[in-house]
Short mmCIF file of C-alpha atoms and ligand atoms in Angstrom, two decimals:
data_model
loop_
_atom_site.label_atom_id
_atom_site.label_comp_id
_atom_site.label_asym_id
_atom_site.label_seq_id
_atom_site.Cartn_x
_atom_site.Cartn_y
_atom_site.Cartn_z
CA MET A 86 1.41 -8.21 -15.78
CA GLN A 87 3.31 -4.72 -16.36
CA THR A 88 4.94 -2.99 -13.29
CA VAL A 89 6.79 0.08 -12.17
CA LYS A 90 9.95 0.39 -10.61
CA THR A 91 10.99 2.74 -7.72
CA THR A 92 14.10 3.93 -7.54
CA ASN A 93 15.44 1.43 -5.45
CA GLY A 94 14.02 -0.97 -8.11
CA VAL A 95 11.39 -2.61 -6.62
CA GLU A 96 9.06 -4.04 -9.18
CA ILE A 97 5.13 -2.97 -8.50
CA PRO A 98 2.41 -4.62 -10.46
CA GLN A 99 0.56 -2.23 -12.40
CA LEU A 100 -2.74 -3.29 -11.07
CA GLY A 101 -3.65 -5.04 -8.43
CA TYR A 102 -6.73 -5.34 -5.63
CA GLY A 103 -7.33 -2.36 -3.59
CA VAL A 104 -9.44 -3.82 0.07
CA TYR A 105 -10.47 -0.20 1.25
CA GLU A 106 -13.84 -0.44 2.97
CA MET A 107 -13.96 -4.08 3.23
CA THR A 108 -14.53 -5.69 5.98
CA SER A 109 -12.61 -8.97 7.47
CA GLU A 110 -15.27 -11.09 5.98
CA GLU A 111 -15.54 -9.69 2.05
CA VAL A 112 -11.84 -9.57 2.55
CA ARG A 113 -12.05 -13.73 3.53
CA GLU A 114 -14.90 -14.44 0.91
CA HIS A 115 -13.15 -12.28 -2.16
CA LEU A 116 -9.25 -11.69 -1.97
CA PRO A 117 -9.19 -15.05 -2.47
CA GLN A 118 -11.23 -15.14 -5.46
CA ALA A 119 -9.39 -12.53 -7.09
CA LEU A 120 -5.40 -13.95 -6.10
CA GLN A 121 -6.55 -17.16 -7.60
CA LEU A 122 -7.78 -14.86 -10.81
CA GLY A 123 -4.60 -13.47 -10.89
CA TYR A 124 -4.39 -10.45 -8.75
CA ARG A 125 -0.63 -10.63 -7.36
CA HIS A 126 -0.46 -6.49 -6.15
CA VAL A 127 -2.81 -6.34 -2.51
CA ASP A 128 -3.63 -2.83 -1.14
CA THR A 129 -4.46 -2.21 2.37
CA ALA A 130 -4.08 -0.71 5.71
CA ASN A 131 -4.10 -0.53 9.09
CA ALA A 132 -6.81 1.86 9.28
CA TYR A 133 -8.99 -0.55 6.97
CA PHE A 134 -9.52 -2.87 9.98
CA ASN A 135 -8.89 -5.77 7.44
CA GLU A 136 -4.68 -6.61 7.98
CA VAL A 137 -5.49 -10.20 9.58
CA ALA A 138 -7.77 -11.41 6.74
CA VAL A 139 -6.00 -9.97 4.50
CA GLY A 140 -2.42 -11.91 5.31
CA GLU A 141 -4.84 -15.25 6.15
CA ALA A 142 -5.76 -14.71 2.63
CA ILE A 143 -2.05 -14.84 0.92
CA ASN A 144 -0.94 -17.20 3.55
CA ASN A 145 -3.59 -19.84 2.70
CA SER A 146 -3.26 -19.25 -0.87
CA GLY A 147 -0.86 -21.27 -1.72
CA ILE A 148 1.16 -18.79 -4.26
CA PRO A 149 4.35 -17.82 -2.27
CA ARG A 150 4.97 -14.58 -0.75
CA ASP A 151 7.67 -13.50 -2.67
CA GLN A 152 5.30 -13.62 -6.01
CA ILE A 153 2.50 -11.05 -3.82
CA PHE A 154 2.94 -7.26 -3.60
CA LEU A 155 1.49 -5.90 0.03
CA THR A 156 1.16 -2.25 0.55
CA THR A 157 -0.02 -1.61 3.68
CA LYS A 158 -0.14 1.77 5.64
CA ILE A 159 0.22 3.12 9.12
CA TYR A 160 -2.05 6.46 10.62
CA PRO A 161 -0.74 9.36 12.11
CA ALA A 162 -1.70 8.62 15.36
CA ASP A 163 1.24 6.10 15.30
CA TYR A 164 3.77 8.05 13.84
CA GLY A 165 6.49 9.27 15.56
CA THR A 166 10.09 8.35 16.53
CA GLN A 167 8.73 5.90 19.40
CA GLU A 168 5.29 5.40 17.59
CA THR A 169 5.96 3.88 14.49
CA MET A 170 8.68 1.51 14.73
CA PRO A 171 5.86 -0.49 16.90
CA ALA A 172 3.05 0.10 14.34
CA ILE A 173 5.32 -0.98 11.68
CA ASP A 174 5.86 -4.22 13.84
CA ALA A 175 1.99 -4.58 14.78
CA SER A 176 1.52 -3.96 10.96
CA LEU A 177 3.56 -7.26 10.23
CA LYS A 178 2.51 -9.24 12.84
CA ARG A 179 -1.54 -8.91 12.32
CA LEU A 180 -0.70 -9.61 8.63
CA GLY A 181 1.69 -12.78 9.08
CA THR A 182 4.55 -11.94 7.05
CA ASP A 183 8.05 -10.90 7.36
CA TYR A 184 7.77 -7.65 5.44
CA VAL A 185 5.66 -5.91 3.59
CA ASP A 186 6.22 -4.52 -0.20
CA LEU A 187 5.21 -1.32 0.39
CA LEU A 188 4.98 1.13 3.67
CA LEU A 189 2.76 4.31 3.23
CA LEU A 190 2.29 7.36 5.82
CA HIS A 191 -1.41 7.19 4.95
CA HIS A 192 -2.49 10.54 5.29
CA PRO A 193 0.54 13.81 6.19
CA TYR A 194 -0.67 15.25 9.63
CA GLY A 195 1.25 14.81 13.01
CA LYS A 196 4.90 14.00 13.62
CA TYR A 197 5.16 12.65 9.78
CA VAL A 198 8.93 14.20 10.12
CA GLU A 199 10.01 12.48 12.93
CA ALA A 200 8.25 9.13 11.17
CA TRP A 201 9.84 9.33 8.07
CA PRO A 202 13.49 8.01 9.64
CA VAL A 203 12.12 4.70 11.03
CA LEU A 204 10.64 4.30 7.72
CA GLU A 205 13.92 3.97 6.37
CA GLN A 206 15.13 2.35 8.94
CA ALA A 207 12.59 -0.68 7.96
CA LEU A 208 13.82 -0.56 4.96
CA ALA A 209 17.09 -1.52 6.27
CA GLU A 210 16.11 -3.87 8.35
CA GLY A 211 14.57 -5.68 5.70
CA LYS A 212 10.81 -5.19 7.35
CA VAL A 213 9.82 -3.06 4.32
CA ARG A 214 10.72 -3.54 0.35
CA SER A 215 9.64 0.57 -0.86
CA ILE A 216 8.79 3.59 1.58
CA GLY A 217 6.16 6.34 0.27
CA VAL A 218 3.57 8.51 1.59
CA SER A 219 -0.95 9.06 0.85
CA ASN A 220 -1.97 12.26 -0.02
CA PHE A 221 0.85 14.84 0.78
CA PRO A 222 0.94 17.95 -0.81
CA ILE A 223 4.34 18.83 -2.07
CA LYS A 224 4.70 20.87 1.31
CA LYS A 225 4.94 18.19 3.55
CA ILE A 226 6.73 16.18 1.04
CA ASN A 227 9.60 19.02 0.96
CA GLU A 228 9.46 18.76 4.80
CA ILE A 229 10.63 15.23 4.34
CA ALA A 230 12.88 15.55 2.25
CA GLU A 231 14.87 17.73 4.23
CA VAL A 232 15.52 14.98 6.79
CA ALA A 233 15.41 12.10 4.02
CA SER A 234 18.10 9.37 3.34
CA ILE A 235 15.33 8.62 0.33
CA PHE A 236 12.82 10.90 -1.30
CA PRO A 237 9.57 9.27 -0.99
CA GLN A 238 8.98 6.03 -3.48
CA VAL A 239 6.07 6.03 -4.44
CA MET A 240 2.83 8.29 -3.67
CA GLN A 241 -0.28 6.84 -3.79
CA ILE A 242 -3.23 9.73 -3.67
CA GLU A 243 -6.54 10.25 -5.35
CA MET A 244 -6.52 9.83 -9.17
CA ASN A 245 -8.54 9.11 -12.04
CA PRO A 246 -9.66 10.60 -15.49
CA ARG A 247 -11.36 14.06 -13.58
CA HIS A 248 -8.22 13.88 -11.04
CA ASN A 249 -5.09 13.64 -13.11
CA GLN A 250 -2.51 14.96 -11.26
CA HIS A 251 -0.50 16.04 -14.08
CA ASP A 252 0.92 19.60 -11.72
CA PHE A 253 1.17 17.40 -9.50
CA LYS A 254 3.77 15.20 -11.07
CA GLU A 255 4.91 17.68 -13.12
CA GLN A 256 6.56 18.87 -9.30
CA LEU A 257 8.17 15.84 -8.60
CA ILE A 258 9.36 15.61 -12.07
CA GLY A 259 12.93 13.39 -11.75
CA ARG A 260 12.32 12.01 -8.90
CA GLY A 261 11.21 8.76 -9.46
CA VAL A 262 8.34 8.91 -7.54
CA VAL A 263 5.83 6.01 -8.72
CA PHE A 264 2.40 7.36 -8.87
CA GLU A 265 -0.47 5.21 -7.64
CA GLY A 266 -3.66 6.62 -7.87
CA TRP A 267 -6.94 6.01 -5.06
CA TYR A 268 -10.47 6.32 -6.46
CA PRO A 269 -9.07 5.15 -10.04
CA LEU A 270 -12.77 4.22 -11.26
CA GLY A 271 -13.78 8.01 -9.34
CA HIS A 272 -15.42 4.76 -6.44
CA GLY A 273 -17.71 3.73 -8.78
CA ASP A 274 -19.49 6.96 -9.50
CA PRO A 275 -21.54 6.67 -12.85
CA GLU A 276 -20.90 10.01 -13.50
CA LEU A 277 -17.55 9.22 -14.52
CA LEU A 278 -18.18 5.76 -15.21
CA ASN A 279 -20.76 7.06 -17.97
CA MET A 280 -19.55 9.75 -19.56
CA PRO A 281 -19.84 9.79 -23.63
CA VAL A 282 -15.80 9.74 -24.39
CA PHE A 283 -15.74 6.28 -22.43
CA THR A 284 -18.85 4.92 -23.83
CA ALA A 285 -17.67 5.72 -27.38
CA LEU A 286 -13.84 3.73 -26.46
CA ALA A 287 -15.71 1.31 -24.87
CA GLU A 288 -17.42 0.94 -28.47
CA LYS A 289 -14.71 1.53 -30.86
CA TYR A 290 -12.42 -1.02 -28.20
CA GLY A 291 -15.21 -3.39 -27.43
CA LYS A 292 -14.45 -2.95 -23.40
CA THR A 293 -16.58 -1.65 -20.87
CA ASN A 294 -16.15 2.45 -20.03
CA ALA A 295 -14.57 1.20 -16.59
CA GLN A 296 -11.81 -0.80 -18.78
CA ILE A 297 -11.21 2.35 -20.68
CA ILE A 298 -10.53 4.61 -17.64
CA GLU A 299 -8.28 1.55 -16.35
CA ARG A 300 -6.31 1.37 -19.79
CA TRP A 301 -5.51 5.35 -19.44
CA HIS A 302 -4.24 4.90 -16.19
CA MET A 303 -1.79 2.20 -17.87
CA GLN A 304 -0.49 4.50 -20.26
CA GLU A 305 -0.43 7.18 -17.97
CA GLY A 306 1.92 5.26 -15.88
CA ASN A 307 0.01 5.16 -12.75
CA VAL A 308 -0.22 2.16 -10.05
CA ILE A 309 -3.99 1.43 -9.71
CA PHE A 310 -6.01 -1.19 -7.63
CA PRO A 311 -9.59 -0.98 -8.56
CA LYS A 312 -11.57 -2.38 -5.44
CA THR A 313 -14.19 -5.01 -6.93
CA LEU A 314 -17.07 -7.21 -4.83
CA SER A 315 -17.85 -8.98 -8.35
CA VAL A 316 -15.97 -11.76 -9.76
CA GLU A 317 -17.03 -10.69 -13.23
CA HIS A 318 -15.90 -6.77 -12.93
CA MET A 319 -12.43 -8.43 -11.15
CA LYS A 320 -11.85 -10.32 -14.67
CA GLN A 321 -12.26 -6.80 -16.40
CA ASN A 322 -9.99 -4.92 -14.36
CA LEU A 323 -7.45 -7.48 -15.36
CA ASP A 324 -8.59 -7.35 -19.50
CA ILE A 325 -6.88 -4.27 -19.57
CA PHE A 326 -3.71 -5.33 -21.94
CA ASP A 327 -4.89 -6.11 -25.14
CA PHE A 328 -5.74 -2.54 -26.49
CA GLU A 329 -4.04 0.34 -27.00
CA LEU A 330 -5.47 3.87 -27.05
CA THR A 331 -4.19 6.58 -29.25
CA ASP A 332 -2.46 9.64 -28.98
CA ASP A 333 -5.22 11.43 -29.85
CA GLU A 334 -7.63 9.34 -27.54
CA MET A 335 -5.43 10.22 -24.33
CA ALA A 336 -5.93 13.66 -25.11
CA ARG A 337 -9.29 13.90 -25.74
CA ILE A 338 -9.67 11.67 -21.89
CA ASP A 339 -6.89 14.29 -20.46
CA ALA A 340 -9.09 17.43 -21.69
CA ILE A 341 -12.13 16.69 -18.69
CA PRO A 342 -12.56 19.11 -16.72
CA GLN A 343 -11.00 18.70 -13.20
CA LYS A 344 -12.66 17.95 -10.27
CA PRO A 345 -11.41 15.93 -7.24
CA TYR A 346 -13.70 14.15 -5.18
CA TYR A 347 -11.14 14.95 -2.38
CA VAL A 348 -9.14 17.78 -1.02
CA VAL A 349 -6.56 17.17 1.12
CA PRO A 350 -7.82 19.69 4.16
CA GLU A 351 -4.44 21.40 5.48
CA GLN A 352 -5.47 20.78 9.20
CA ALA A 353 -6.25 16.80 10.48
CA PRO A 354 -9.60 16.12 10.88
CA ASP A 355 -10.08 14.84 14.44
CA PHE A 356 -10.61 11.38 12.80
CA PHE A 357 -7.68 11.64 11.12
CA MET A 358 -5.47 11.70 14.62
CA GLN A 359 -7.47 8.94 16.95
CA LYS A 360 -5.70 5.87 18.13
CA TYR A 361 -7.46 3.24 17.00
CA ASP A 362 -7.21 -0.45 19.06
CA TYR A 363 -6.49 -2.46 15.68
CA SER A 364 -6.98 -5.87 17.53
CA THR A 365 -10.79 -6.06 16.70
CA GLN A 366 -10.65 -5.78 13.22
CA VAL A 367 -13.89 -4.18 12.81
CA ARG A 368 -13.88 -0.58 11.67
CA PRO A 369 -15.41 1.58 14.25
CA PHE A 370 -15.76 4.58 11.98
CA LYS A 371 -17.43 4.94 8.72
CA ASN A 372 -14.86 7.58 7.03
CA THR A 373 -17.33 10.49 6.17
CA LEU A 374 -14.65 13.15 4.44
CA LEU A 375 -14.78 10.75 1.49
CA GLN A 376 -17.66 11.06 -0.43
CA LYS A 377 -18.79 10.02 -4.22
N1 LIG B 412 -4.83 5.82 0.13
C1 LIG B 412 -5.73 7.02 0.65
O1 LIG B 412 -5.84 7.28 1.30
C2 LIG B 412 -6.73 5.84 -0.33
C3 LIG B 412 -8.31 6.58 -0.28
C4 LIG B 412 -9.26 6.20 -0.81
C5 LIG B 412 -9.03 4.52 -1.50
N2 LIG B 412 -7.48 3.72 -1.44
C6 LIG B 412 -7.20 2.57 -1.85
O2 LIG B 412 -7.53 2.52 -3.71
C7 LIG B 412 -8.53 1.65 -3.57
C8 LIG B 412 -9.32 1.78 -4.64
O3 LIG B 412 -10.31 3.08 -4.26
P1 LIG B 412 -12.04 2.65 -3.85
O4 LIG B 412 -12.30 1.01 -3.73
O5 LIG B 412 -12.49 3.17 -3.13
O6 LIG B 412 -12.57 3.36 -5.56
P2 LIG B 412 -12.74 2.84 -6.75
O7 LIG B 412 -11.65 1.51 -6.93
O8 LIG B 412 -12.62 3.90 -7.75
O9 LIG B 412 -14.15 2.15 -7.27
C9 LIG B 412 -14.29 1.22 -6.59
C10 LIG B 412 -15.90 0.68 -6.76
O10 LIG B 412 -15.82 0.47 -8.59
C11 LIG B 412 -16.74 -0.38 -8.78
N3 LIG B 412 -15.88 -1.20 -10.00
C12 LIG B 412 -15.21 -2.02 -9.73
N4 LIG B 412 -14.74 -2.45 -10.78
C13 LIG B 412 -15.66 -2.01 -11.81
C14 LIG B 412 -16.01 -2.21 -13.34
N5 LIG B 412 -15.12 -3.10 -13.66
N6 LIG B 412 -17.07 -2.22 -13.76
C15 LIG B 412 -17.77 -1.34 -13.15
N7 LIG B 412 -17.40 -0.83 -11.57
C16 LIG B 412 -16.53 -1.21 -11.62
C17 LIG B 412 -16.79 -1.60 -7.78
O11 LIG B 412 -18.35 -1.59 -7.53
P3 LIG B 412 -18.45 -3.69 -7.62
O12 LIG B 412 -18.20 -3.52 -6.12
O13 LIG B 412 -20.00 -3.50 -7.92
O14 LIG B 412 -17.79 -3.30 -8.73
C18 LIG B 412 -16.49 -0.06 -6.94
O15 LIG B 412 -18.21 0.06 -6.31
C19 LIG B 412 -8.88 1.14 -2.20
O16 LIG B 412 -9.61 -0.09 -2.03
C20 LIG B 412 -8.10 1.22 -1.32
O17 LIG B 412 -7.14 0.38 -1.56
C21 LIG B 412 -6.79 4.93 -0.78
#
């Protein structure tokens, strides 16, 4: 598997498996299939309410822990000088592991500036191997940079051919930030998947439209973790390393008009600031912001 390196030399497999909106039961059924097929990168979050099931699947897989890249994220109510380390420890406990490979601040609200030095401390203590942020605008990244010894190593953000983030990448150029894309397939939106440009390229290369989009991500240098409950799609999503889009084809995809699925609100919507009881491992809310 191709990897992308963080500024401290941690290698992130460029293609992984995301478990957003998967219940613990779905994780128990599908994550073992994904690991067996060769996935070695799993993206979860405390707010996905499935960390326990993720940890069990990894620990029961027979695959050495150091061969799996595991990401989790903590929610804004857990940010703060006092709050963040207990939240990290609780995630590690639920995941049944001594460390995660990447820890992210999930959303740009609350005491994120106070939380950042705690992430650096967790890195120094070996509880996490790399640290970053998700959904942060440049202004708030710069606020973190003022207190940071380590500039955020990873930015996880919506990214797909209709939200290619070229402008944002430009603003962080030279900082060595790895860009991870959520909604890499537009959350499965047929309006994106069925665009004629992908259909034509799929025909040319004998691939599916989704594989063309994933190949575009690879050549963009993006890290992605498409979510799927289908074994067939799991296999397809791994099978994107035997062909290459030409510069002209990449440019055609880059020319697609931009239409984000999600615009990060300036102020925190209420449910982002709530303190949840993660011991239940049953997601108590349906995220209404992230529409198809
Ligand atoms: N940091 C954040 O705020 C944030 C937000 C959202 C997501 N994420 C992360 O990003 C991951 C991916 O995002 P996502 O799950 O929302 O969206 P996504 O990966 O863009 O799309 C998932 C959808 O695509 C379909 N799909 C997957 N592979 C396919 C293929 N080969 N052909 C056709 N359809 C395919 C799946 O349906 P089937 O089950 O039928 O295959 C599913 O409906 C999440 O799981 C999570 O880890 C992070």
